Amino acid sequence: MRSSSEVYARFFEVLCRVYDAFEQDQAIGLQDFGFEFQAFEELSEIDRVSLFTLRSVDRTTRALPQIGTNTALMLSAWLKGLRIPAEICREIALAGALHPLTLTAVRGGDSKSAERSYRSIKSIQVLSKMLPLSDLQKLILLEWPIPFGDNGTYRIYDHLMYQHFGSRMLRIAASFQQFLVTDPGLSAESVVAKVSSSGLGCDQSLVRILIQWLAVHLKWSA
Amino acid sequence: MILLNFMDKIDVETPRRLYFDLEKLFKAYCLYDGHIDHPLELLEKQIHGDLEAYFKSNPSDPSALGFHIGLDQIFTDSISIVMNYGIDFPLSQIFRNHQVSFLSLEREILPSQLRRWCLKVRDLSRVEKSTGPSLLSTFFWSNPLPHIRTHLATKIQECQKKNQKPAKNDLISAWHKRNDRWMNAGAEHLTRGLEATKPMSAEEFSRLKHLVETYRDNLFNPNASLLSESENTILSTELGKMDSSQIQESLTAWNLSAVDYVTRDLESNDQSLKDELLANALKILQDFRPGSILLLFRYLQAMDLEKLFPIKSRILHDLKNALLSPESMDSVIDATSIAERLQTAIEILELIDPDRYTIFIDHCIVKNQRPALILFLERLIAKNLDFESLLWSWGEERLAKLIPAVQRTQWSRKEAFFEKAILSTYPPLVRASSRNLLSIRLPETLAFDLFKKLPVGTQELWIRVFKESPMSDAWRPFLLRLAKSMLWIGLPNESRQKSIEVFLRYLRGTSLPLLDSWISARSFRLWPKYVELRQLILSILLDHESDDIRKEIQEICRRESRVFFQDPELKDRLKRRGGLVK
């Protein structure tokens, strides 16, 4: 039986390989990726929470895979806490692990432009060649960079669409992890405060639920 | 369901019912935990339904809620009791000792542990039978079904606002129930609470922090909820329901956007994108979600025709092929019998070739689904098609059965259509059209010639229509000609009677000489020629109360009362009507 730290280290290592393969446009063996994530799922909820909060302060040379790993960990624990079915948890959490890879596609340009959707879809097509992505994962990877707009909707191809809750959760988790990883001095409480107040385009109702969930596991007043 | 039982009146049966409900919860939990995932949706729906029904019918004050029991601990406002009694200790005793009025399962409970609680409550049920009702009034669980908890909290808030009607949530009705209703409202009508978009201030964050620090104490207090009532409902519904059609629809929109960009701006031909778009469209078709199919169709309509024509026509081709499969047709046609799905189903039917409309029409005719048929016809009429040609193309046999539905549409040319239909050589169609006789304008000669050729049954129908419908002056010349003819004499007795009544109604005084000719006709000397017919006419005249021909009728009665061979009973009535006796 591996310790939670070993599980984390192993998943991080595998994710680094996925990121390398993405940069070099190579295919990758999938067995490791799925297997290592399963090991994550076997950890208890509290173990997962302490892992992503503790590990966030360890600065590594690979920030993006670290953000991906922590995001996957956070999402899997949070979704489990909300009693989302295991299959959906896995899909959303794995999308969370891969989300930094879509960052380059969405940087620059108008967030509503067709060019951006083209670039995003192309990057997801590249990812799909490496790893078989489900439709939910594809949608989440497309939607998460979009800020939570009016009533959680956004416009694409002249149609108003409603953001999937997985995309909104990923945006929150990704913002949370970016703050934690890039500034290890911050406590989880300060990060939540930042996510909730800085207008990062997160669904604030889900942020409240995150606060409620984290409160079970973290000692806020400490 | 558990709450339902325990907030109901408490009696000796309550623990027993709690036991059964716990069993249900146990099964629900096992399903939810991933052992079986599909039937849960139904189960949850049922639970929600039960709770809603309960709260609607029992707006009791739930403020007494304030006690919950963990797996191994009991918490109250003031005390915390470790459950060290052991499994054999009577649970009822614990509840009594601590005045338990509210029970809740704590988070992270395992099925096996839940099972233990089932057994404990079963024991309680046995004890209660001998000792009387328990103090236990409410059984409430937080997790393992958190969205039920939030739903419940919302309902509790609703109950506290007894006289306030709960606000209808647009998001819930427009989006999440979309599949149930086969509607695709898009996202235009969504509303979310302010708290969803407004960043939290430092003060609010402090308040939330304070709340979560006292998490356990406040968890079940609706006033301490971190979210508003509507947000609670939206999110709990959202998290409780995985809407795969939303995923397909959104992905299709993304793909269309990308394909459009490639075609519009780069003038390139990115086949992989088009393949992806096709694959998504096909998935929508394979899943056969009518709401999504409609949305896809609308997307396609919005596409730039010239540049994207090949891909658009390919998808449309696939879409129509998919719709035309017997299974799809069955699925859509079945949906027309459900009021909420009718509109979408009809819109889908419009997407298929007009040649295939007959499948749906035949179904509606067989199942007698006239509202669906009328709606369908109305939509075809609204499309400015050559509707009349379309009707005739479906065949006279089908048309004969469609006539009642056509009659109920708002089609401006339906009278002209009935005129044509009534002249058909297909008797059932003529008969069906005859029901709308009074709205038809036929020249007298044409109508009379037609009447002559009609089978007796249809002739009777004409007479019935004249008798039962409001009067139409346009048909007076025809009726006069009919009254002068022998045609109505050949009808069965009941229809002859109706014919006489129709003549009197339409022709008034003009009809009397004609009818009188049948009364006064003689075979030889004084013997009446048409015994039965004259008696029939006379009895109808005796009952006729119209003022304008009263005098003429009285004269006929007076004359006929003197006829030697008159039926004695009739004679008496004639004398009275003729004013010969009082």
XYZ file of N, CA and C in Angstrom, chain B residues 275-356:
246
model
N -15.118 16.724 -39.621
C -15.392 15.346 -39.162
C -15.917 15.367 -37.730
N -15.277 16.221 -36.937
C -15.691 16.308 -35.535
C -17.133 16.819 -35.424
N -17.422 17.815 -36.233
C -18.780 18.374 -36.250
C -19.782 17.293 -36.645
N -19.433 16.561 -37.686
C -20.318 15.481 -38.132
C -20.512 14.442 -37.039
N -19.394 14.107 -36.388
C -19.467 13.079 -35.336
C -20.400 13.534 -34.213
N -20.294 14.814 -33.836
C -21.172 15.324 -32.771
C -22.621 15.323 -33.196
N -22.834 15.742 -34.441
C -24.212 15.768 -34.942
C -24.784 14.357 -34.934
N -23.951 13.415 -35.344
C -24.436 12.026 -35.382
C -24.747 11.503 -33.989
N -23.934 11.927 -33.025
C -24.200 11.477 -31.650
C -25.565 11.992 -31.192
N -25.841 13.229 -31.535
C -27.146 13.803 -31.170
C -28.254 12.963 -31.806
N -28.028 12.583 -33.038
C -29.051 11.787 -33.725
C -29.170 10.399 -33.111
N -28.002 9.821 -32.799
C -28.048 8.461 -32.241
C -28.743 8.444 -30.884
N -28.450 9.461 -30.086
C -29.095 9.516 -28.766
C -30.576 9.812 -28.892
N -30.914 10.351 -30.003
C -32.276 10.713 -30.330
C -32.938 11.524 -29.217
N -32.382 12.691 -29.038
C -33.003 13.645 -28.133
C -33.662 14.706 -29.002
N -34.958 14.658 -29.075
C -35.640 15.546 -30.010
C -35.301 17.017 -29.804
N -35.142 17.424 -28.528
C -34.816 18.821 -28.272
C -33.484 19.186 -28.908
N -32.513 18.294 -28.785
C -31.188 18.546 -29.348
C -31.236 18.524 -30.869
N -32.039 17.630 -31.408
C -32.142 17.561 -32.867
C -32.696 18.881 -33.416
N -33.660 19.395 -32.721
C -34.234 20.676 -33.161
C -33.192 21.779 -33.105
N -32.408 21.777 -32.019
C -31.377 22.801 -31.872
C -30.362 22.669 -33.006
N -29.977 21.444 -33.289
C -29.017 21.190 -34.366
C -29.574 21.716 -35.681
N -30.828 21.468 -35.891
C -31.458 21.923 -37.124
C -31.402 23.452 -37.208
N -31.625 24.091 -36.066
C -31.575 25.558 -36.073
C -30.158 26.063 -36.333
N -29.187 25.356 -35.742
C -27.786 25.717 -36.018
C -27.526 25.667 -37.514
N -27.989 24.575 -38.095
C -27.720 24.370 -39.518
C -28.376 25.464 -40.352
N -29.554 25.869 -39.925
C -30.229 26.929 -40.662
C -29.418 28.220 -40.608
N -28.715 28.402 -39.478
C -27.938 29.641 -39.313
C -26.606 29.588 -40.066
N -26.257 28.438 -40.595
C -24.945 28.311 -41.250
C -24.929 29.034 -42.590
N -23.729 29.491 -42.951
C -23.551 30.145 -44.240
C -23.763 29.105 -45.333
N -24.753 29.303 -46.111
C -25.154 28.258 -47.061
C -24.085 27.944 -48.105
N -23.547 28.991 -48.693
C -22.669 28.760 -49.844
C -21.437 27.958 -49.467
N -20.771 28.434 -48.403
C -19.487 27.813 -48.079
C -19.646 26.486 -47.367
N -20.717 26.386 -46.623
C -20.852 25.179 -45.809
C -21.914 24.231 -46.350
N -22.289 24.467 -47.580
C -23.382 23.668 -48.112
C -23.108 22.157 -48.049
N -21.914 21.700 -48.441
C -21.697 20.236 -48.442
C -21.907 19.628 -47.059
N -21.317 20.264 -46.047
C -21.424 19.676 -44.701
C -22.848 19.818 -44.172
N -23.464 20.930 -44.479
C -24.839 21.132 -44.026
C -25.764 20.091 -44.663
N -25.606 19.900 -45.964
C -26.505 18.947 -46.629
C -26.229 17.527 -46.141
N -24.966 17.256 -45.825
C -24.636 15.914 -45.331
C -25.332 15.674 -43.975
N -25.232 16.659 -43.091
C -25.851 16.493 -41.769
C -27.373 16.415 -41.908
N -27.912 17.269 -42.749
C -29.368 17.239 -42.932
C -29.817 15.887 -43.482
N -29.019 15.377 -44.386
C -29.338 14.070 -44.969
C -29.339 13.003 -43.879
N -28.274 13.019 -43.067
C -28.185 12.042 -41.976
C -29.324 12.232 -40.984
N -29.607 13.501 -40.735
C -30.659 13.827 -39.758
C -32.005 13.263 -40.230
N -32.295 13.480 -41.494
C -33.578 12.991 -42.003
C -33.606 11.468 -42.041
N -32.481 10.886 -42.431
C -32.436 9.412 -42.444
C -32.665 8.840 -41.052
N -32.009 9.507 -40.073
C -32.164 9.029 -38.694
C -33.606 9.173 -38.236
N -34.214 10.273 -38.632
C -35.600 10.492 -38.219
C -36.554 9.504 -38.859
N -36.182 9.061 -40.047
C -37.107 8.195 -40.783
C -37.021 6.728 -40.385
N -36.070 6.398 -39.539
C -36.013 4.995 -39.118
C -37.282 4.688 -38.317
N -37.771 3.456 -38.436
C -39.034 3.130 -37.756
C -38.983 3.432 -36.253
N -37.814 3.177 -35.630
C -37.714 3.402 -34.185
C -37.885 4.892 -33.862
N -37.211 5.732 -34.685
C -37.306 7.165 -34.440
C -38.724 7.654 -34.639
N -39.308 7.199 -35.712
C -40.678 7.633 -35.986
C -41.594 7.212 -34.839
N -41.410 5.976 -34.397
C -42.240 5.491 -33.287
C -42.050 6.381 -32.070
N -40.765 6.702 -31.829
C -40.452 7.494 -30.652
C -41.112 8.876 -30.725
N -41.005 9.505 -31.888
C -41.589 10.843 -32.040
C -43.106 10.765 -31.982
N -43.624 9.781 -32.679
C -45.088 9.663 -32.743
C -45.652 9.376 -31.355
N -44.984 8.522 -30.609
C -45.447 8.247 -29.247
C -45.478 9.526 -28.424
N -44.486 10.370 -28.686
C -44.382 11.611 -27.897
C -45.554 12.540 -28.142
N -46.182 12.407 -29.290
C -47.288 13.329 -29.574
C -48.483 13.079 -28.661
N -48.471 11.932 -27.994
C -49.588 11.653 -27.083
C -49.355 12.296 -25.719
N -48.153 12.865 -25.507
C -47.860 13.517 -24.226
C -47.915 15.027 -24.449
N -48.802 15.664 -23.730
C -49.084 17.073 -24.016
C -47.816 17.935 -24.025
N -46.914 17.716 -23.042
C -45.739 18.591 -22.932
C -44.772 18.372 -24.090
N -44.825 17.185 -24.668
C -43.856 16.873 -25.712
C -44.416 17.089 -27.111
N -45.682 17.385 -27.164
C -46.352 17.450 -28.458
C -45.707 18.472 -29.383
N -45.468 19.676 -28.848
C -44.958 20.765 -29.676
C -43.627 20.380 -30.326
N -42.714 19.866 -29.494
C -41.398 19.496 -30.023
C -41.524 18.370 -31.030
N -42.355 17.391 -30.689
C -42.502 16.237 -31.577
C -43.048 16.678 -32.934
N -43.993 17.600 -32.912
C -44.564 18.069 -34.177
C -43.504 18.824 -34.978
N -42.707 19.626 -34.262
C -41.642 20.361 -34.971
C -40.661 19.395 -35.619
N -40.397 18.297 -34.916
C -39.491 17.287 -35.476
C -40.121 16.675 -36.725
N -41.396 16.386 -36.640
C -42.064 15.754 -37.777
C -41.992 16.633 -39.021
N -41.987 17.932 -38.776
C -41.923 18.840 -39.925
C -40.591 18.731 -40.663
N -39.588 18.215 -39.957
C -38.266 18.115 -40.583
C -38.220 16.992 -41.616
N -39.136 16.047 -41.497
C -39.063 14.911 -42.420
C -39.788 15.251 -43.717
N -39.632 14.394 -44.715
C -40.261 14.657 -46.010
C -41.777 14.598 -45.898
N -42.466 15.491 -46.617
C -43.930 15.480 -46.562
C -44.528 14.119 -46.951
N -43.804 13.388 -47.780
C -44.330 12.070 -48.180
C -44.524 11.157 -46.980
N -43.758 11.415 -45.939
C -43.816 10.516 -44.792
C -44.746 11.010 -43.695
